[in-house]
Every structure is written in structure tokens, then in C-alpha cells.
């Protein structure tokens, strides 16, 4: 998956052990061709825990998964609106407006077509 800004990519990767030749799998979150964070798993589902910093800085990102696109968008709208409120409390009006715009984008993306 690549986000709409083309900045971050999450992918499932295979890596062969140099010790025994066994192939193991996991997910990598990267940017600009650099693997920033990784999580080992043989499952085909993106893990929400046990991510490790590879070339990225601590803390590792929080990963959330959702059953539907609408659920993901609604969560994004809530998250960005909370960030907008926090920025406004500190008098950071440009940041508040930017976060409110992102919240609105997420909310409108979550709506089914034709509604």
C-alpha cells in the first residue's frame, strides 16, 4: 500500500536467513526506499503490535486496522478533529485549520457514493 502523498509504503516482504536458508516474512513500513519499521509475521494481515525500528526513529508508529474503508475514514476524521481542537487550545490556528481540513477530507471520503 502507498499513501496518497506517495511518501510512505507498507509492504509484505520475504527474507531468506543466511544461517539456514529458511524464508521468513513480515511487513515493512518505508519511505523513499528506506525501510523505517518492520514486523515479523507469517500471517497475511498487517500486525498492530511488535513493530521494530529499522532505520526509523523511536517510538514506532501505532498501527490500526479496520474492517471497512468507512470505519478507517471515520477514525481518521475523529483523530484529525481531536488534533485540530488541541492545536486551537494552544492558539496554533494554521495547524488547527489544516487538521480540520484533513478531518473533513476523511469524513467526506467515508461517505458511500450517491449520499
mmCIF file of N, CA and C in Angstrom:
data_model
loop_
_atom_site.group_PDB
_atom_site.id
_atom_site.type_symbol
_atom_site.label_atom_id
_atom_site.label_comp_id
_atom_site.label_asym_id
_atom_site.label_seq_id
_atom_site.Cartn_x
_atom_site.Cartn_y
_atom_site.Cartn_z
ATOM 1 N N UNK A 1 0.844 -1.176 0.000
ATOM 2 C CA UNK A 1 0.000 0.000 0.000
ATOM 3 C C UNK A 1 0.888 1.238 0.000
ATOM 4 N N UNK A 2 0.517 2.264 -0.758
ATOM 5 C CA UNK A 2 1.206 3.550 -0.767
ATOM 6 C C UNK A 2 0.167 4.623 -0.462
ATOM 7 N N UNK A 3 0.491 5.517 0.489
ATOM 8 C CA UNK A 3 -0.494 6.548 0.817
ATOM 9 C C UNK A 3 -0.617 7.551 -0.317
ATOM 10 N N UNK A 4 -1.636 8.393 -0.242
ATOM 11 C CA UNK A 4 -1.934 9.288 -1.366
ATOM 12 C C UNK A 4 -0.872 10.342 -1.590
ATOM 13 N N UNK A 5 -0.020 10.577 -0.634
ATOM 14 C CA UNK A 5 1.050 11.551 -0.803
ATOM 15 C C UNK A 5 2.310 10.904 -1.382
ATOM 16 N N UNK A 6 2.276 9.593 -1.550
ATOM 17 C CA UNK A 6 3.417 8.887 -2.129
ATOM 18 C C UNK A 6 4.628 8.878 -1.227
ATOM 19 N N UNK A 7 4.415 9.143 0.047
ATOM 20 C CA UNK A 7 5.542 9.252 0.955
ATOM 21 C C UNK A 7 5.853 7.949 1.677
ATOM 22 N N UNK A 8 4.834 7.229 2.084
ATOM 23 C CA UNK A 8 5.035 6.004 2.859
ATOM 24 C C UNK A 8 4.442 4.809 2.133
ATOM 25 N N UNK A 9 5.147 3.698 2.250
ATOM 26 C CA UNK A 9 4.694 2.462 1.630
ATOM 27 C C UNK A 9 4.749 1.367 2.693
ATOM 28 N N UNK A 10 3.701 0.537 2.750
ATOM 29 C CA UNK A 10 3.740 -0.646 3.599
ATOM 30 C C UNK A 10 3.637 -1.853 2.680
ATOM 31 N N UNK A 11 4.527 -2.804 2.895
ATOM 32 C CA UNK A 11 4.547 -3.968 2.012
ATOM 33 C C UNK A 11 4.916 -5.222 2.794
ATOM 34 N N UNK A 12 4.491 -6.361 2.267
ATOM 35 C CA UNK A 12 4.848 -7.655 2.847
ATOM 36 C C UNK A 12 6.097 -8.127 2.125
ATOM 37 N N UNK A 13 7.106 -8.474 2.896
ATOM 38 C CA UNK A 13 8.403 -8.840 2.330
ATOM 39 C C UNK A 13 8.841 -10.212 2.807
ATOM 40 N N UNK A 14 9.646 -10.867 1.983
ATOM 41 C CA UNK A 14 10.260 -12.149 2.339
ATOM 42 C C UNK A 14 11.755 -11.933 2.509
ATOM 43 N N UNK A 15 12.324 -12.626 3.491
ATOM 44 C CA UNK A 15 13.758 -12.526 3.712
ATOM 45 C C UNK A 15 14.306 -13.913 4.013
ATOM 46 N N UNK A 16 15.356 -14.275 3.308
ATOM 47 C CA UNK A 16 15.967 -15.584 3.480
ATOM 48 C C UNK A 16 17.072 -15.495 4.530
ATOM 49 N N UNK A 17 17.042 -16.407 5.495
ATOM 50 C CA UNK A 17 18.045 -16.453 6.551
ATOM 51 C C UNK A 17 19.391 -16.894 5.973
ATOM 52 N N UNK A 18 20.430 -16.175 6.329
ATOM 53 C CA UNK A 18 21.776 -16.558 5.877
ATOM 54 C C UNK A 18 22.286 -17.767 6.659
ATOM 55 N N UNK A 19 21.731 -18.007 7.841
ATOM 56 C CA UNK A 19 22.156 -19.135 8.677
ATOM 57 C C UNK A 19 21.660 -20.474 8.150
ATOM 58 N N UNK A 20 20.343 -20.550 7.873
ATOM 59 C CA UNK A 20 19.774 -21.844 7.499
ATOM 60 C C UNK A 20 19.040 -21.839 6.156
ATOM 61 N N UNK A 21 18.988 -20.714 5.474
ATOM 62 C CA UNK A 21 18.340 -20.626 4.176
ATOM 63 C C UNK A 21 16.824 -20.580 4.234
ATOM 64 N N UNK A 22 16.266 -20.556 5.436
ATOM 65 C CA UNK A 22 14.817 -20.533 5.611
ATOM 66 C C UNK A 22 14.272 -19.138 5.292
ATOM 67 N N UNK A 23 13.120 -19.102 4.609
ATOM 68 C CA UNK A 23 12.497 -17.833 4.252
ATOM 69 C C UNK A 23 11.450 -17.465 5.298
ATOM 70 N N UNK A 24 11.565 -16.246 5.820
ATOM 71 C CA UNK A 24 10.610 -15.704 6.781
ATOM 72 C C UNK A 24 9.966 -14.474 6.169
ATOM 73 N N UNK A 25 8.766 -14.128 6.646
ATOM 74 C CA UNK A 25 8.021 -12.997 6.101
ATOM 75 C C UNK A 25 7.722 -11.962 7.180
ATOM 76 N N UNK A 26 7.362 -10.793 6.707
ATOM 77 C CA UNK A 26 6.967 -9.720 7.604
ATOM 78 C C UNK A 26 6.521 -8.518 6.797
ATOM 79 N N UNK A 27 6.145 -7.470 7.495
ATOM 80 C CA UNK A 27 5.724 -6.231 6.858
ATOM 81 C C UNK A 27 6.749 -5.148 7.132
ATOM 82 N N UNK A 28 6.948 -4.290 6.140
ATOM 83 C CA UNK A 28 7.888 -3.179 6.249
ATOM 84 C C UNK A 28 7.148 -1.889 5.925
ATOM 85 N N UNK A 29 7.348 -0.875 6.755
ATOM 86 C CA UNK A 29 6.839 0.467 6.518
ATOM 87 C C UNK A 29 8.048 1.301 6.120
ATOM 88 N N UNK A 30 8.024 1.819 4.889
ATOM 89 C CA UNK A 30 9.179 2.541 4.393
ATOM 90 C C UNK A 30 8.839 3.856 3.737
ATOM 91 N N UNK A 31 9.881 4.626 3.492
ATOM 92 C CA UNK A 31 9.734 5.935 2.856
ATOM 93 C C UNK A 31 10.986 6.200 2.038
ATOM 94 N N UNK A 32 10.789 6.591 0.782
ATOM 95 C CA UNK A 32 11.925 6.920 -0.072
ATOM 96 C C UNK A 32 12.884 5.759 -0.285
ATOM 97 N N UNK A 33 12.365 4.543 -0.285
ATOM 98 C CA UNK A 33 13.197 3.365 -0.486
ATOM 99 C C UNK A 33 13.921 2.899 0.771
ATOM 100 N N UNK A 34 13.685 3.548 1.893
ATOM 101 C CA UNK A 34 14.325 3.166 3.157
ATOM 102 C C UNK A 34 13.339 2.397 4.035
ATOM 103 N N UNK A 35 13.734 1.231 4.553
ATOM 104 C CA UNK A 35 12.860 0.502 5.477
ATOM 105 C C UNK A 35 12.936 1.140 6.865
ATOM 106 N N UNK A 36 11.858 1.788 7.281
ATOM 107 C CA UNK A 36 11.876 2.503 8.554
ATOM 108 C C UNK A 36 11.480 1.613 9.736
ATOM 109 N N UNK A 37 10.424 0.810 9.542
ATOM 110 C CA UNK A 37 9.919 -0.042 10.623
ATOM 111 C C UNK A 37 9.529 -1.391 10.042
ATOM 112 N N UNK A 38 9.634 -2.433 10.854
ATOM 113 C CA UNK A 38 9.280 -3.760 10.386
ATOM 114 C C UNK A 38 8.629 -4.589 11.474
ATOM 115 N N UNK A 39 7.837 -5.569 11.046
ATOM 116 C CA UNK A 39 7.177 -6.501 11.963
ATOM 117 C C UNK A 39 7.213 -7.884 11.332
ATOM 118 N N UNK A 40 7.792 -8.847 12.039
ATOM 119 C CA UNK A 40 7.860 -10.221 11.550
ATOM 120 C C UNK A 40 6.518 -10.910 11.747
ATOM 121 N N UNK A 41 6.045 -11.578 10.716
ATOM 122 C CA UNK A 41 4.823 -12.377 10.813
ATOM 123 C C UNK A 41 4.689 -13.239 9.568
ATOM 124 N N UNK A 42 4.164 -14.411 9.746
ATOM 125 C CA UNK A 42 3.875 -15.281 8.607
ATOM 126 C C UNK A 42 2.438 -15.094 8.144
ATOM 127 N N UNK A 43 1.664 -14.309 8.878
ATOM 128 C CA UNK A 43 0.270 -14.053 8.519
ATOM 129 C C UNK A 43 0.204 -13.028 7.395
ATOM 130 N N UNK A 44 -0.921 -12.988 6.708
ATOM 131 C CA UNK A 44 -1.141 -12.044 5.612
ATOM 132 C C UNK A 44 -1.876 -10.784 6.073
ATOM 133 N N UNK A 45 -1.961 -10.592 7.380
ATOM 134 C CA UNK A 45 -2.650 -9.442 7.965
ATOM 135 C C UNK A 45 -1.605 -8.517 8.584
ATOM 136 N N UNK A 46 -1.739 -7.236 8.337
ATOM 137 C CA UNK A 46 -0.792 -6.270 8.892
ATOM 138 C C UNK A 46 -0.899 -6.299 10.410
ATOM 139 N N UNK A 47 0.211 -6.544 11.100
ATOM 140 C CA UNK A 47 0.155 -6.599 12.564
ATOM 141 C C UNK A 47 -0.035 -5.222 13.191
ATOM 142 N N UNK A 48 -0.715 -5.193 14.328
ATOM 143 C CA UNK A 48 -0.911 -3.946 15.050
ATOM 144 C C UNK A 48 0.090 -3.805 16.197
ATOM 145 N N UNK A 49 0.860 -4.844 16.477
ATOM 146 C CA UNK A 49 1.833 -4.835 17.571
ATOM 147 C C UNK A 49 3.166 -5.412 17.091
ATOM 148 N N UNK A 50 4.174 -5.265 17.942
ATOM 149 C CA UNK A 50 5.506 -5.850 17.742
ATOM 150 C C UNK A 50 6.276 -5.274 16.561
ATOM 151 N N UNK A 51 6.053 -4.006 16.258
ATOM 152 C CA UNK A 51 6.831 -3.324 15.238
ATOM 153 C C UNK A 51 8.168 -2.910 15.837
ATOM 154 N N UNK A 52 9.227 -2.988 15.042
ATOM 155 C CA UNK A 52 10.578 -2.616 15.464
ATOM 156 C C UNK A 52 11.104 -1.511 14.558
ATOM 157 N N UNK A 53 11.895 -0.628 15.132
ATOM 158 C CA UNK A 53 12.547 0.410 14.336
ATOM 159 C C UNK A 53 13.695 -0.230 13.565
ATOM 160 N N UNK A 54 13.740 -0.021 12.258
ATOM 161 C CA UNK A 54 14.845 -0.488 11.426
ATOM 162 C C UNK A 54 15.764 0.710 11.174
ATOM 163 N N UNK A 55 15.376 1.573 10.229
ATOM 164 C CA UNK A 55 16.106 2.812 10.006
ATOM 165 C C UNK A 55 15.308 4.018 10.482
ATOM 166 N N UNK A 56 14.179 3.766 11.122
ATOM 167 C CA UNK A 56 13.327 4.827 11.643
ATOM 168 C C UNK A 56 13.646 5.116 13.096
ATOM 169 N N UNK A 57 13.149 6.221 13.570
ATOM 170 C CA UNK A 57 13.378 6.624 14.955
ATOM 171 C C UNK A 57 12.275 6.101 15.861
ATOM 172 N N UNK A 58 12.632 5.861 17.101
ATOM 173 C CA UNK A 58 11.644 5.508 18.125
ATOM 174 C C UNK A 58 10.846 6.753 18.468
ATOM 175 N N UNK A 59 9.617 6.638 18.871
ATOM 176 C CA UNK A 59 8.839 5.414 19.023
ATOM 177 C C UNK A 59 8.329 4.915 17.673
ATOM 178 N N UNK A 60 8.033 3.627 17.624
ATOM 179 C CA UNK A 60 7.479 3.058 16.397
ATOM 180 C C UNK A 60 6.058 3.581 16.225
ATOM 181 N N UNK A 61 5.572 3.665 14.986
ATOM 182 C CA UNK A 61 4.208 4.169 14.772
ATOM 183 C C UNK A 61 3.164 3.215 15.332
ATOM 184 N N UNK A 62 2.019 3.781 15.689
ATOM 185 C CA UNK A 62 0.884 2.970 16.109
ATOM 186 C C UNK A 62 0.142 2.545 14.852
ATOM 187 N N UNK A 63 -0.140 1.278 14.749
ATOM 188 C CA UNK A 63 -0.825 0.727 13.583
ATOM 189 C C UNK A 63 -2.234 0.315 13.999
ATOM 190 N N UNK A 64 -3.220 0.772 13.248
ATOM 191 C CA UNK A 64 -4.614 0.391 13.486
ATOM 192 C C UNK A 64 -5.153 -0.266 12.226
ATOM 193 N N UNK A 65 -5.981 -1.263 12.407
ATOM 194 C CA UNK A 65 -6.643 -1.893 11.263
ATOM 195 C C UNK A 65 -8.149 -1.755 11.448
ATOM 196 N N UNK A 66 -8.863 -1.771 10.335
ATOM 197 C CA UNK A 66 -10.307 -1.580 10.351
ATOM 198 C C UNK A 66 -10.954 -2.581 9.414
ATOM 199 N N UNK A 67 -12.194 -2.938 9.713
ATOM 200 C CA UNK A 67 -12.913 -3.907 8.888
ATOM 201 C C UNK A 67 -13.368 -3.308 7.567
ATOM 202 N N UNK A 68 -13.709 -2.011 7.576
ATOM 203 C CA UNK A 68 -14.193 -1.387 6.353
ATOM 204 C C UNK A 68 -13.459 -0.069 6.101
ATOM 205 N N UNK A 69 -13.495 0.364 4.848
ATOM 206 C CA UNK A 69 -12.910 1.647 4.470
ATOM 207 C C UNK A 69 -13.615 2.781 5.207
ATOM 208 N N UNK A 70 -14.910 2.677 5.340
ATOM 209 C CA UNK A 70 -15.687 3.694 6.029
ATOM 210 C C UNK A 70 -15.251 3.824 7.491
ATOM 211 N N UNK A 71 -15.023 2.693 8.160
ATOM 212 C CA UNK A 71 -14.552 2.723 9.549
ATOM 213 C C UNK A 71 -13.194 3.419 9.653
ATOM 214 N N UNK A 72 -12.299 3.123 8.715
ATOM 215 C CA UNK A 72 -10.976 3.755 8.717
ATOM 216 C C UNK A 72 -11.085 5.257 8.514
ATOM 217 N N UNK A 73 -11.927 5.666 7.598
ATOM 218 C CA UNK A 73 -12.107 7.097 7.324
ATOM 219 C C UNK A 73 -12.739 7.818 8.503
ATOM 220 N N UNK A 74 -13.721 7.187 9.131
ATOM 221 C CA UNK A 74 -14.362 7.807 10.290
ATOM 222 C C UNK A 74 -13.366 7.963 11.440
ATOM 223 N N UNK A 75 -12.513 6.969 11.639
ATOM 224 C CA UNK A 75 -11.496 7.071 12.677
ATOM 225 C C UNK A 75 -10.514 8.198 12.344
ATOM 226 N N UNK A 76 -10.120 8.293 11.081
ATOM 227 C CA UNK A 76 -9.233 9.374 10.656
ATOM 228 C C UNK A 76 -9.859 10.735 10.887
ATOM 229 N N UNK A 77 -11.136 10.859 10.594
ATOM 230 C CA UNK A 77 -11.840 12.133 10.808
ATOM 231 C C UNK A 77 -11.834 12.494 12.287
ATOM 232 N N UNK A 78 -12.113 11.522 13.152
ATOM 233 C CA UNK A 78 -12.096 11.773 14.590
ATOM 234 C C UNK A 78 -10.699 12.185 15.048
ATOM 235 N N UNK A 79 -9.667 11.451 14.594
ATOM 236 C CA UNK A 79 -8.287 11.728 15.001
ATOM 237 C C UNK A 79 -7.870 13.155 14.614
ATOM 238 N N UNK A 80 -8.100 13.523 13.357
ATOM 239 C CA UNK A 80 -7.690 14.853 12.910
ATOM 240 C C UNK A 80 -8.502 15.960 13.572
ATOM 241 N N UNK A 81 -9.774 15.705 13.902
ATOM 242 C CA UNK A 81 -10.556 16.720 14.595
ATOM 243 C C UNK A 81 -10.031 16.923 16.014
ATOM 244 N N UNK A 82 -9.617 15.848 16.675
ATOM 245 C CA UNK A 82 -9.014 15.984 18.003
ATOM 246 C C UNK A 82 -7.716 16.784 17.921
ATOM 247 N N UNK A 83 -6.915 16.535 16.878
ATOM 248 C CA UNK A 83 -5.676 17.301 16.687
ATOM 249 C C UNK A 83 -5.992 18.778 16.434
ATOM 250 N N UNK A 84 -7.052 19.042 15.679
ATOM 251 C CA UNK A 84 -7.463 20.428 15.418
ATOM 252 C C UNK A 84 -7.862 21.124 16.723
ATOM 253 N N UNK A 85 -8.616 20.427 17.566
ATOM 254 C CA UNK A 85 -9.023 21.002 18.849
ATOM 255 C C UNK A 85 -7.808 21.301 19.726
ATOM 256 N N UNK A 86 -6.866 20.363 19.785
ATOM 257 C CA UNK A 86 -5.665 20.560 20.597
ATOM 258 C C UNK A 86 -4.833 21.738 20.093
ATOM 259 N N UNK A 87 -4.707 21.860 18.783
ATOM 260 C CA UNK A 87 -3.952 22.979 18.210
ATOM 261 C C UNK A 87 -4.641 24.305 18.520
ATOM 262 N N UNK A 88 -5.966 24.323 18.462
ATOM 263 C CA UNK A 88 -6.711 25.551 18.743
ATOM 264 C C UNK A 88 -6.547 25.968 20.205
ATOM 265 N N UNK A 89 -6.512 24.999 21.108
ATOM 266 C CA UNK A 89 -6.317 25.316 22.526
ATOM 267 C C UNK A 89 -4.999 26.046 22.755
ATOM 268 N N UNK A 90 -3.999 25.708 21.935
ATOM 269 C CA UNK A 90 -2.690 26.348 22.056
ATOM 270 C C UNK A 90 -2.548 27.595 21.197
ATOM 271 N N UNK A 91 -3.614 27.976 20.501
ATOM 272 C CA UNK A 91 -3.567 29.158 19.653
ATOM 273 C C UNK A 91 -2.831 28.957 18.343
ATOM 274 N N UNK A 92 -2.655 27.699 17.929
ATOM 275 C CA UNK A 92 -1.978 27.377 16.669
ATOM 276 C C UNK A 92 -3.036 27.262 15.571
ATOM 277 N N UNK A 93 -3.487 28.411 15.081
ATOM 278 C CA UNK A 93 -4.646 28.453 14.202
ATOM 279 C C UNK A 93 -4.395 27.850 12.835
ATOM 280 N N UNK A 94 -3.213 28.025 12.274
ATOM 281 C CA UNK A 94 -2.927 27.429 10.963
ATOM 282 C C UNK A 94 -2.934 25.906 11.054
ATOM 283 N N UNK A 95 -2.328 25.373 12.112
ATOM 284 C CA UNK A 95 -2.319 23.921 12.309
ATOM 285 C C UNK A 95 -3.739 23.422 12.548
ATOM 286 N N UNK A 96 -4.497 24.169 13.339
ATOM 287 C CA UNK A 96 -5.877 23.786 13.620
ATOM 288 C C UNK A 96 -6.692 23.708 12.333
ATOM 289 N N UNK A 97 -6.528 24.699 11.462
ATOM 290 C CA UNK A 97 -7.257 24.704 10.199
ATOM 291 C C UNK A 97 -6.818 23.538 9.305
ATOM 292 N N UNK A 98 -5.530 23.285 9.254
ATOM 293 C CA UNK A 98 -5.021 22.165 8.455
ATOM 294 C C UNK A 98 -5.596 20.836 8.943
ATOM 295 N N UNK A 99 -5.611 20.629 10.258
ATOM 296 C CA UNK A 99 -6.135 19.381 10.822
ATOM 297 C C UNK A 99 -7.649 19.276 10.601
ATOM 298 N N UNK A 100 -8.364 20.394 10.722
ATOM 299 C CA UNK A 100 -9.817 20.377 10.471
ATOM 300 C C UNK A 100 -10.092 20.042 9.006
ATOM 301 N N UNK A 101 -9.284 20.571 8.094
ATOM 302 C CA UNK A 101 -9.438 20.234 6.672
ATOM 303 C C UNK A 101 -9.216 18.743 6.440
ATOM 304 N N UNK A 102 -8.207 18.175 7.091
ATOM 305 C CA UNK A 102 -7.953 16.734 6.943
ATOM 306 C C UNK A 102 -9.115 15.918 7.513
ATOM 307 N N UNK A 103 -9.649 16.377 8.641
ATOM 308 C CA UNK A 103 -10.801 15.685 9.229
ATOM 309 C C UNK A 103 -11.976 15.689 8.260
ATOM 310 N N UNK A 104 -12.231 16.841 7.633
ATOM 311 C CA UNK A 104 -13.325 16.950 6.667
ATOM 312 C C UNK A 104 -13.071 16.033 5.470
ATOM 313 N N UNK A 105 -11.819 16.011 4.975
ATOM 314 C CA UNK A 105 -11.474 15.116 3.860
ATOM 315 C C UNK A 105 -11.767 13.668 4.211
ATOM 316 N N UNK A 106 -11.367 13.252 5.416
ATOM 317 C CA UNK A 106 -11.613 11.874 5.840
ATOM 318 C C UNK A 106 -13.102 11.589 5.938
ATOM 319 N N UNK A 107 -13.836 12.527 6.495
ATOM 320 C CA UNK A 107 -15.274 12.333 6.668
ATOM 321 C C UNK A 107 -15.984 12.199 5.320
ATOM 322 N N UNK A 108 -15.642 13.069 4.372
ATOM 323 C CA UNK A 108 -16.312 13.005 3.074
ATOM 324 C C UNK A 108 -15.884 11.776 2.281
ATOM 325 N N UNK A 109 -14.681 11.288 2.504
ATOM 326 C CA UNK A 109 -14.219 10.077 1.830
ATOM 327 C C UNK A 109 -14.981 8.857 2.326
ATOM 328 N N UNK A 110 -15.426 8.876 3.585
ATOM 329 C CA UNK A 110 -16.102 7.740 4.187
ATOM 330 C C UNK A 110 -17.537 7.566 3.695
ATOM 331 N N UNK A 111 -18.102 8.618 3.129
ATOM 332 C CA UNK A 111 -19.498 8.536 2.690
ATOM 333 C C UNK A 111 -19.635 7.637 1.473
ATOM 334 N N UNK A 112 -20.605 6.757 1.474
ATOM 335 C CA UNK A 112 -20.863 5.962 0.267
ATOM 336 C C UNK A 112 -21.282 6.876 -0.884
ATOM 337 N N UNK A 113 -20.941 6.492 -2.095
ATOM 338 C CA UNK A 113 -21.307 7.295 -3.264
ATOM 339 C C UNK A 113 -22.823 7.394 -3.375
ATOM 340 N N UNK A 114 -23.289 8.558 -3.817
ATOM 341 C CA UNK A 114 -24.702 8.771 -4.009
ATOM 342 C C UNK A 114 -25.416 9.286 -2.789
ATOM 343 N N UNK A 115 -24.671 9.530 -1.695
ATOM 344 C CA UNK A 115 -25.323 10.057 -0.473
ATOM 345 C C UNK A 115 -24.817 11.417 -0.178
#
